[in-house]
PDB file of C-alpha atoms in Angstrom:
ATOM      1  CA  MET A   1     -20.013 -18.706  12.776  1.00  0.00           C
ATOM      2  CA  VAL A   2     -22.277 -15.680  11.887  1.00  0.00           C
ATOM      3  CA  ARG A   3     -20.717 -13.488   9.524  1.00  0.00           C
ATOM      4  CA  PRO A   4     -22.435  -9.490   9.978  1.00  0.00           C
ATOM      5  CA  GLU A   5     -24.666  -8.133   7.130  1.00  0.00           C
ATOM      6  CA  THR A   6     -22.157  -5.348   6.338  1.00  0.00           C
ATOM      7  CA  PRO A   7     -17.914  -6.163   6.430  1.00  0.00           C
ATOM      8  CA  PRO A   8     -16.340  -3.829   8.543  1.00  0.00           C
ATOM      9  CA  GLU A   9     -14.904  -0.583   6.809  1.00  0.00           C
ATOM     10  CA  PRO A  10     -11.902  -1.746   5.317  1.00  0.00           C
ATOM     11  CA  ARG A  11      -8.187  -0.308   6.484  1.00  0.00           C
ATOM     12  CA  LEU A  12      -6.382   1.524   3.663  1.00  0.00           C
ATOM     13  CA  ARG A  13      -2.484   1.095   3.409  1.00  0.00           C
ATOM     14  CA  LEU A  14      -0.933   3.637   1.299  1.00  0.00           C
ATOM     15  CA  ARG A  15       2.553   3.208  -0.036  1.00  0.00           C
ATOM     16  CA  LEU A  16       4.960   5.865  -2.169  1.00  0.00           C
ATOM     17  CA  VAL A  17       7.563   4.229  -3.978  1.00  0.00           C
ATOM     18  CA  PHE A  18      10.055   7.027  -5.225  1.00  0.00           C
ATOM     19  CA  ALA A  19      12.955   4.620  -5.856  1.00  0.00           C
ATOM     20  CA  GLU A  20      14.365   1.702  -5.596  1.00  0.00           C
ATOM     21  CA  GLY A  21      14.365   0.867  -1.950  1.00  0.00           C
ATOM     22  CA  VAL A  22      13.537   4.464  -1.075  1.00  0.00           C
ATOM     23  CA  MET A  23       9.755   4.372  -0.064  1.00  0.00           C
ATOM     24  CA  LEU A  24       7.289   5.788   2.373  1.00  0.00           C
ATOM     25  CA  GLY A  25       4.261   3.646   3.570  1.00  0.00           C
ATOM     26  CA  PRO A  26       2.256   3.178   6.750  1.00  0.00           C
ATOM     27  CA  GLY A  27       4.915   1.787   9.035  1.00  0.00           C
ATOM     28  CA  LYS A  28       7.179   4.768   8.453  1.00  0.00           C
ATOM     29  CA  ALA A  29       4.566   7.104   8.830  1.00  0.00           C
ATOM     30  CA  ASP A  30       3.305   5.092  12.147  1.00  0.00           C
ATOM     31  CA  LEU A  31       6.805   5.080  13.392  1.00  0.00           C
ATOM     32  CA  LEU A  32       7.039   8.913  12.878  1.00  0.00           C
ATOM     33  CA  GLU A  33       4.282   9.340  14.430  1.00  0.00           C
ATOM     34  CA  LEU A  34       5.030   7.624  17.671  1.00  0.00           C
ATOM     35  CA  ILE A  35       8.416   8.884  17.735  1.00  0.00           C
ATOM     36  CA  GLY A  36       6.698  12.505  18.008  1.00  0.00           C
ATOM     37  CA  GLN A  37       4.330  10.890  21.020  1.00  0.00           C
ATOM     38  CA  THR A  38       7.215   9.121  22.894  1.00  0.00           C
ATOM     39  CA  GLY A  39      10.330  11.114  22.011  1.00  0.00           C
ATOM     40  CA  SER A  40      12.080   8.056  21.668  1.00  0.00           C
ATOM     41  CA  ILE A  41      12.908   5.691  18.621  1.00  0.00           C
ATOM     42  CA  ALA A  42      13.092   2.770  21.288  1.00  0.00           C
ATOM     43  CA  GLY A  43       9.728   3.586  22.598  1.00  0.00           C
ATOM     44  CA  ALA A  44       8.249   4.124  19.275  1.00  0.00           C
ATOM     45  CA  GLY A  45       9.441   1.131  18.104  1.00  0.00           C
ATOM     46  CA  ARG A  46       8.102  -0.776  21.180  1.00  0.00           C
ATOM     47  CA  ARG A  47       4.572   0.114  20.504  1.00  0.00           C
ATOM     48  CA  MET A  48       4.587  -1.311  17.172  1.00  0.00           C
ATOM     49  CA  ASN A  49       6.491  -4.574  18.418  1.00  0.00           C
ATOM     50  CA  MET A  50       9.641  -3.524  16.461  1.00  0.00           C
ATOM     51  CA  SER A  51      12.928  -4.133  17.482  1.00  0.00           C
ATOM     52  CA  TYR A  52      15.347  -1.309  18.014  1.00  0.00           C
ATOM     53  CA  LYS A  53      17.643  -2.132  15.432  1.00  0.00           C
ATOM     54  CA  ARG A  54      14.551  -2.086  13.026  1.00  0.00           C
ATOM     55  CA  ALA A  55      13.232   1.093  14.461  1.00  0.00           C
ATOM     56  CA  TRP A  56      16.738   2.434  13.838  1.00  0.00           C
ATOM     57  CA  SER A  57      17.121   1.208  10.319  1.00  0.00           C
ATOM     58  CA  LEU A  58      13.986   2.659   9.153  1.00  0.00           C
ATOM     59  CA  VAL A  59      14.478   6.019  10.706  1.00  0.00           C
ATOM     60  CA  GLU A  60      18.017   6.029   9.144  1.00  0.00           C
ATOM     61  CA  GLN A  61      16.693   5.128   5.570  1.00  0.00           C
ATOM     62  CA  MET A  62      13.932   8.177   6.244  1.00  0.00           C
ATOM     63  CA  ASN A  63      16.870  10.633   7.177  1.00  0.00           C
ATOM     64  CA  ASP A  64      19.229   9.476   4.297  1.00  0.00           C
ATOM     65  CA  ALA A  65      16.350   9.688   1.736  1.00  0.00           C
ATOM     66  CA  PHE A  66      15.113  12.987   2.059  1.00  0.00           C
ATOM     67  CA  ARG A  67      17.429  16.394   1.988  1.00  0.00           C
ATOM     68  CA  GLU A  68      16.883  17.228   5.792  1.00  0.00           C
ATOM     69  CA  PRO A  69      16.514  14.746   8.505  1.00  0.00           C
ATOM     70  CA  LEU A  70      12.914  13.509   9.619  1.00  0.00           C
ATOM     71  CA  VAL A  71      14.194  12.632  12.948  1.00  0.00           C
ATOM     72  CA  GLU A  72      16.993  14.104  15.049  1.00  0.00           C
ATOM     73  CA  ARG A  73      18.374  12.727  18.245  1.00  0.00           C
ATOM     74  CA  SER A  74      18.230  15.258  21.381  1.00  0.00           C
ATOM     75  CA  ARG A  75      20.938  14.054  23.606  1.00  0.00           C
ATOM     76  CA  GLY A  76      21.721  14.663  27.149  1.00  0.00           C
ATOM     77  CA  GLY A  77      19.521  16.747  29.564  1.00  0.00           C
ATOM     78  CA  ALA A  78      17.497  15.033  32.532  1.00  0.00           C
ATOM     79  CA  THR A  79      16.097  12.119  29.748  1.00  0.00           C
ATOM     80  CA  GLY A  80      19.255  11.433  28.670  1.00  0.00           C
ATOM     81  CA  GLY A  81      19.023  11.594  25.278  1.00  0.00           C
ATOM     82  CA  GLY A  82      15.671  11.069  23.040  1.00  0.00           C
ATOM     83  CA  ALA A  83      14.502  11.737  19.703  1.00  0.00           C
ATOM     84  CA  ARG A  84      12.117  14.163  18.294  1.00  0.00           C
ATOM     85  CA  LEU A  85      10.808  14.958  14.934  1.00  0.00           C
ATOM     86  CA  THR A  86      12.047  17.775  13.097  1.00  0.00           C
ATOM     87  CA  PRO A  87      10.376  20.290  11.008  1.00  0.00           C
ATOM     88  CA  ALA A  88      10.710  18.202   7.968  1.00  0.00           C
ATOM     89  CA  GLY A  89       9.487  15.322   9.653  1.00  0.00           C
ATOM     90  CA  GLU A  90       6.186  17.004  10.900  1.00  0.00           C
ATOM     91  CA  THR A  91       5.696  17.991   7.175  1.00  0.00           C
ATOM     92  CA  VAL A  92       6.103  14.799   5.494  1.00  0.00           C
ATOM     93  CA  LEU A  93       4.214  13.181   8.245  1.00  0.00           C
ATOM     94  CA  ALA A  94       1.146  15.521   7.927  1.00  0.00           C
ATOM     95  CA  SER A  95       1.405  15.185   3.886  1.00  0.00           C
ATOM     96  CA  TYR A  96       0.860  11.896   4.694  1.00  0.00           C
ATOM     97  CA  ARG A  97      -1.459  11.625   6.838  1.00  0.00           C
ATOM     98  CA  LYS A  98      -3.387  13.794   4.249  1.00  0.00           C
ATOM     99  CA  LEU A  99      -3.009  11.719   1.636  1.00  0.00           C
ATOM    100  CA  GLU A 100      -4.751   9.025   3.361  1.00  0.00           C
ATOM    101  CA  ALA A 101      -7.505  11.309   4.087  1.00  0.00           C
ATOM    102  CA  ARG A 102      -7.842  12.685   0.748  1.00  0.00           C
ATOM    103  CA  THR A 103      -7.788   9.052  -0.805  1.00  0.00           C
ATOM    104  CA  ARG A 104     -10.457   7.570   1.498  1.00  0.00           C
ATOM    105  CA  GLU A 105     -12.716  10.410   0.802  1.00  0.00           C
ATOM    106  CA  ALA A 106     -12.218  10.502  -2.943  1.00  0.00           C
ATOM    107  CA  GLY A 107     -12.341   6.745  -3.404  1.00  0.00           C
ATOM    108  CA  THR A 108     -15.341   6.177  -0.939  1.00  0.00           C
ATOM    109  CA  ARG A 109     -17.526   4.746  -3.635  1.00  0.00           C
ATOM    110  CA  GLU A 110     -14.956   2.469  -5.237  1.00  0.00           C
ATOM    111  CA  ILE A 111     -13.811   0.959  -1.638  1.00  0.00           C
ATOM    112  CA  ALA A 112     -17.388   0.504  -1.005  1.00  0.00           C
ATOM    113  CA  ALA A 113     -18.118  -1.233  -4.234  1.00  0.00           C
ATOM    114  CA  ILE A 114     -15.072  -3.522  -3.414  1.00  0.00           C
ATOM    115  CA  ARG A 115     -16.480  -4.159  -0.115  1.00  0.00           C
ATOM    116  CA  ASP A 116     -19.825  -4.730  -1.041  1.00  0.00           C
ATOM    117  CA  MET A 117     -18.848  -7.730  -2.881  1.00  0.00           C
ATOM    118  CA  LEU A 118     -17.106  -9.533  -0.379  1.00  0.00           C
ATOM    119  CA  GLY A 119     -18.914 -12.219   1.942  1.00  0.00           C
ATOM    120  CA  PRO A 120     -19.980 -15.677   1.349  1.00  0.00           C
ATOM    121  CA  PRO A 121     -21.357 -17.154  -1.888  1.00  0.00           C
ATOM    122  CA  PRO A 122     -25.295 -16.629  -1.971  1.00  0.00           C
ATOM    123  CA  GLY A 123     -26.079 -20.460  -1.438  1.00  0.00           C
ATOM    124  CA  ARG A 124     -23.629 -20.702   1.912  1.00  0.00           C
ATOM    125  CA  SER A 125     -24.942 -19.393   5.251  1.00  0.00           C
TER     126      SER A 125
ATOM    127  CA  MET B   1      26.709  10.146  -9.849  1.00  0.00           C
ATOM    128  CA  VAL B   2      24.586  12.833 -11.048  1.00  0.00           C
ATOM    129  CA  ARG B   3      20.825  13.293  -9.585  1.00  0.00           C
ATOM    130  CA  PRO B   4      18.097  14.653 -11.641  1.00  0.00           C
ATOM    131  CA  GLU B   5      16.935  18.141 -10.536  1.00  0.00           C
ATOM    132  CA  THR B   6      13.350  16.913 -10.144  1.00  0.00           C
ATOM    133  CA  PRO B   7      12.840  13.300  -8.633  1.00  0.00           C
ATOM    134  CA  PRO B   8      11.019  10.706 -10.830  1.00  0.00           C
ATOM    135  CA  GLU B   9       6.882  10.576 -10.393  1.00  0.00           C
ATOM    136  CA  PRO B  10       6.510   8.358  -7.814  1.00  0.00           C
ATOM    137  CA  ARG B  11       4.684   4.926  -7.845  1.00  0.00           C
ATOM    138  CA  LEU B  12       1.494   4.633  -5.574  1.00  0.00           C
ATOM    139  CA  ARG B  13       0.866   1.152  -4.142  1.00  0.00           C
ATOM    140  CA  LEU B  14      -2.543   1.073  -2.427  1.00  0.00           C
ATOM    141  CA  ARG B  15      -4.083  -1.849  -0.280  1.00  0.00           C
ATOM    142  CA  LEU B  16      -7.151  -2.426   1.189  1.00  0.00           C
ATOM    143  CA  VAL B  17      -7.536  -4.551   3.867  1.00  0.00           C
ATOM    144  CA  PHE B  18     -10.571  -6.047   4.864  1.00  0.00           C
ATOM    145  CA  ALA B  19      -9.926  -8.413   7.382  1.00  0.00           C
ATOM    146  CA  GLU B  20      -7.054 -10.659   8.678  1.00  0.00           C
ATOM    147  CA  GLY B  21      -5.883 -12.131   5.444  1.00  0.00           C
ATOM    148  CA  VAL B  22      -8.786 -10.275   3.364  1.00  0.00           C
ATOM    149  CA  MET B  23      -6.675  -8.142   1.252  1.00  0.00           C
ATOM    150  CA  LEU B  24      -6.529  -6.417  -2.082  1.00  0.00           C
ATOM    151  CA  GLY B  25      -3.567  -4.663  -3.322  1.00  0.00           C
ATOM    152  CA  PRO B  26      -1.337  -3.928  -6.449  1.00  0.00           C
ATOM    153  CA  GLY B  27      -0.068  -7.505  -6.936  1.00  0.00           C
ATOM    154  CA  LYS B  28      -3.732  -9.151  -7.124  1.00  0.00           C
ATOM    155  CA  ALA B  29      -4.829  -6.068  -9.126  1.00  0.00           C
ATOM    156  CA  ASP B  30      -2.119  -6.885 -11.777  1.00  0.00           C
ATOM    157  CA  LEU B  31      -2.624 -10.543 -11.573  1.00  0.00           C
ATOM    158  CA  LEU B  32      -6.178 -10.055 -12.491  1.00  0.00           C
ATOM    159  CA  GLU B  33      -5.451  -7.669 -15.110  1.00  0.00           C
ATOM    160  CA  LEU B  34      -3.066 -10.320 -16.894  1.00  0.00           C
ATOM    161  CA  ILE B  35      -5.214 -13.397 -16.415  1.00  0.00           C
ATOM    162  CA  GLY B  36      -7.750 -10.881 -18.178  1.00  0.00           C
ATOM    163  CA  GLN B  37      -4.695 -10.223 -21.124  1.00  0.00           C
ATOM    164  CA  THR B  38      -3.371 -13.860 -21.292  1.00  0.00           C
ATOM    165  CA  GLY B  39      -6.650 -15.654 -20.513  1.00  0.00           C
ATOM    166  CA  SER B  40      -4.081 -18.056 -18.152  1.00  0.00           C
ATOM    167  CA  ILE B  41      -3.468 -18.102 -14.630  1.00  0.00           C
ATOM    168  CA  ALA B  42      -0.124 -19.665 -15.405  1.00  0.00           C
ATOM    169  CA  GLY B  43       0.235 -17.243 -18.349  1.00  0.00           C
ATOM    170  CA  ALA B  44      -0.150 -14.168 -15.979  1.00  0.00           C
ATOM    171  CA  GLY B  45       2.141 -15.501 -13.185  1.00  0.00           C
ATOM    172  CA  ARG B  46       4.888 -15.796 -15.693  1.00  0.00           C
ATOM    173  CA  ARG B  47       4.633 -12.180 -16.907  1.00  0.00           C
ATOM    174  CA  MET B  48       4.860 -11.721 -12.976  1.00  0.00           C
ATOM    175  CA  ASN B  49       8.101 -13.803 -12.254  1.00  0.00           C
ATOM    176  CA  MET B  50       5.499 -15.671 -10.020  1.00  0.00           C
ATOM    177  CA  SER B  51       5.251 -19.576  -9.540  1.00  0.00           C
ATOM    178  CA  TYR B  52       2.028 -20.844 -10.841  1.00  0.00           C
ATOM    179  CA  LYS B  53       1.487 -22.283  -7.023  1.00  0.00           C
ATOM    180  CA  ARG B  54       1.684 -18.603  -5.947  1.00  0.00           C
ATOM    181  CA  ALA B  55      -0.413 -17.096  -8.727  1.00  0.00           C
ATOM    182  CA  TRP B  56      -3.023 -20.051  -8.251  1.00  0.00           C
ATOM    183  CA  SER B  57      -3.173 -19.172  -4.576  1.00  0.00           C
ATOM    184  CA  LEU B  58      -4.020 -15.242  -4.819  1.00  0.00           C
ATOM    185  CA  VAL B  59      -6.753 -16.824  -7.127  1.00  0.00           C
ATOM    186  CA  GLU B  60      -8.257 -18.696  -4.429  1.00  0.00           C
ATOM    187  CA  GLN B  61      -7.501 -16.220  -2.054  1.00  0.00           C
ATOM    188  CA  MET B  62      -9.752 -13.747  -3.851  1.00  0.00           C
ATOM    189  CA  ASN B  63     -12.474 -16.275  -5.254  1.00  0.00           C
ATOM    190  CA  ASP B  64     -12.874 -17.661  -1.449  1.00  0.00           C
ATOM    191  CA  ALA B  65     -12.974 -13.730  -0.320  1.00  0.00           C
ATOM    192  CA  PHE B  66     -15.949 -13.063  -2.476  1.00  0.00           C
ATOM    193  CA  ARG B  67     -19.276 -13.508  -2.843  1.00  0.00           C
ATOM    194  CA  GLU B  68     -19.034 -14.591  -6.426  1.00  0.00           C
ATOM    195  CA  PRO B  69     -15.488 -15.547  -7.992  1.00  0.00           C
ATOM    196  CA  LEU B  70     -13.487 -13.235  -9.700  1.00  0.00           C
ATOM    197  CA  VAL B  71     -11.668 -15.741 -11.986  1.00  0.00           C
ATOM    198  CA  GLU B  72     -13.168 -18.891 -13.895  1.00  0.00           C
ATOM    199  CA  ARG B  73     -11.269 -21.801 -15.419  1.00  0.00           C
ATOM    200  CA  SER B  74     -12.653 -22.541 -18.908  1.00  0.00           C
ATOM    201  CA  ARG B  75     -12.280 -26.133 -19.724  1.00  0.00           C
ATOM    202  CA  GLY B  76     -11.847 -27.824 -22.645  1.00  0.00           C
ATOM    203  CA  GLY B  77     -12.020 -26.630 -26.364  1.00  0.00           C
ATOM    204  CA  ALA B  78      -9.021 -25.857 -28.356  1.00  0.00           C
ATOM    205  CA  THR B  79      -7.467 -23.895 -26.205  1.00  0.00           C
ATOM    206  CA  GLY B  80      -7.505 -26.818 -23.993  1.00  0.00           C
ATOM    207  CA  GLY B  81      -8.532 -24.709 -20.483  1.00  0.00           C
ATOM    208  CA  GLY B  82      -7.580 -21.526 -19.712  1.00  0.00           C
ATOM    209  CA  ALA B  83      -8.864 -18.812 -17.062  1.00  0.00           C
ATOM    210  CA  ARG B  84     -11.070 -15.533 -17.505  1.00  0.00           C
ATOM    211  CA  LEU B  85     -12.455 -12.683 -15.355  1.00  0.00           C
ATOM    212  CA  THR B  86     -15.947 -13.034 -14.305  1.00  0.00           C
ATOM    213  CA  PRO B  87     -18.139  -9.980 -14.325  1.00  0.00           C
ATOM    214  CA  ALA B  88     -17.270  -9.724 -10.500  1.00  0.00           C
ATOM    215  CA  GLY B  89     -13.543  -9.832 -11.251  1.00  0.00           C
ATOM    216  CA  GLU B  90     -13.682  -7.089 -14.312  1.00  0.00           C
ATOM    217  CA  THR B  91     -15.982  -5.015 -11.650  1.00  0.00           C
ATOM    218  CA  VAL B  92     -13.492  -5.413  -8.745  1.00  0.00           C
ATOM    219  CA  LEU B  93     -10.413  -4.734 -10.891  1.00  0.00           C
ATOM    220  CA  ALA B  94     -12.003  -2.018 -12.219  1.00  0.00           C
ATOM    221  CA  SER B  95     -13.148  -0.384  -9.323  1.00  0.00           C
ATOM    222  CA  TYR B  96      -9.335  -0.790  -7.876  1.00  0.00           C
ATOM    223  CA  ARG B  97      -8.041   1.304 -10.947  1.00  0.00           C
ATOM    224  CA  LYS B  98     -10.565   4.094 -10.415  1.00  0.00           C
ATOM    225  CA  LEU B  99      -9.434   3.868  -6.678  1.00  0.00           C
ATOM    226  CA  GLU B 100      -5.891   4.153  -7.591  1.00  0.00           C
ATOM    227  CA  ALA B 101      -6.628   7.058 -10.211  1.00  0.00           C
ATOM    228  CA  ARG B 102      -8.352   8.719  -7.714  1.00  0.00           C
ATOM    229  CA  THR B 103      -6.013   8.561  -5.164  1.00  0.00           C
ATOM    230  CA  ARG B 104      -3.517  10.155  -7.683  1.00  0.00           C
ATOM    231  CA  GLU B 105      -5.501  12.801  -8.708  1.00  0.00           C
ATOM    232  CA  ALA B 106      -6.988  13.590  -5.202  1.00  0.00           C
ATOM    233  CA  GLY B 107      -3.556  13.308  -3.869  1.00  0.00           C
ATOM    234  CA  THR B 108      -1.332  15.350  -6.044  1.00  0.00           C
ATOM    235  CA  ARG B 109      -0.455  18.042  -3.930  1.00  0.00           C
ATOM    236  CA  GLU B 110       0.713  15.940  -1.169  1.00  0.00           C
ATOM    237  CA  ILE B 111       2.639  13.506  -3.287  1.00  0.00           C
ATOM    238  CA  ALA B 112       4.525  16.532  -4.766  1.00  0.00           C
ATOM    239  CA  ALA B 113       5.009  18.043  -1.176  1.00  0.00           C
ATOM    240  CA  ILE B 114       6.601  14.821  -0.173  1.00  0.00           C
ATOM    241  CA  ARG B 115       8.585  14.056  -3.619  1.00  0.00           C
ATOM    242  CA  ASP B 116       9.720  17.837  -3.445  1.00  0.00           C
ATOM    243  CA  MET B 117      11.575  16.810   0.060  1.00  0.00           C
ATOM    244  CA  LEU B 118      13.682  13.997  -1.141  1.00  0.00           C
ATOM    245  CA  GLY B 119      17.011  14.587  -2.386  1.00  0.00           C
ATOM    246  CA  PRO B 120      20.399  14.749  -0.852  1.00  0.00           C
ATOM    247  CA  PRO B 121      21.180  17.430   1.747  1.00  0.00           C
ATOM    248  CA  PRO B 122      21.989  20.658   0.689  1.00  0.00           C
ATOM    249  CA  GLY B 123      25.853  20.768   1.207  1.00  0.00           C
ATOM    250  CA  ARG B 124      26.349  16.944  -0.624  1.00  0.00           C
ATOM    251  CA  SER B 125      26.015  17.078  -4.590  1.00  0.00           C
TER     252      SER B 125
END
């Protein structure tokens, strides 16, 4: 097996823990983003290989934790009901994505320092 | 139950995913730090309520992932064998802690924006 000279750019996963059981991390952020894209909690969950029950439970956790709900159901109409992000949901998602970007920017040197130390021992090739 | 006006400062948990199964996050960072403090893998694991087996497995994962080991055993002597961080271990831990600090600094506004939206709905008190 040939290892590349430079390991690929690492993924950064960021989780904010506000209180016992109240947290926001990459899973919830991706779910919000996909609900915005698909207009459906089930659809968003499917894209993440997540059961409908699990997706709903994460949405409920977020809606309960914030002062205003982040996701609302849009019932009836031609589509027979879907879901969308509220303005609060858009704001929370945007702030989280910006936090990720700022971390990547501000931590470029530290991330590279760690990445550059990865790899097989000098003698092994 | 009375909720405080301002929720407490959130904890930030940061994980770097370099490849499938190769990652560095708060658990491994804390373990490295405690090995440095206690001079013992078992002692560090105990402080984290982690089994010796689990602590050892995390150390092996780290030692395998990096070009140089991060932790080395110091056998024999009066203490009958312990463990310590190598210079590579010190460097990785310091870079990770700096990355955490930089994220907190660079993301102050975003973290506050999310935190300030937490809380019970306006009508509930």
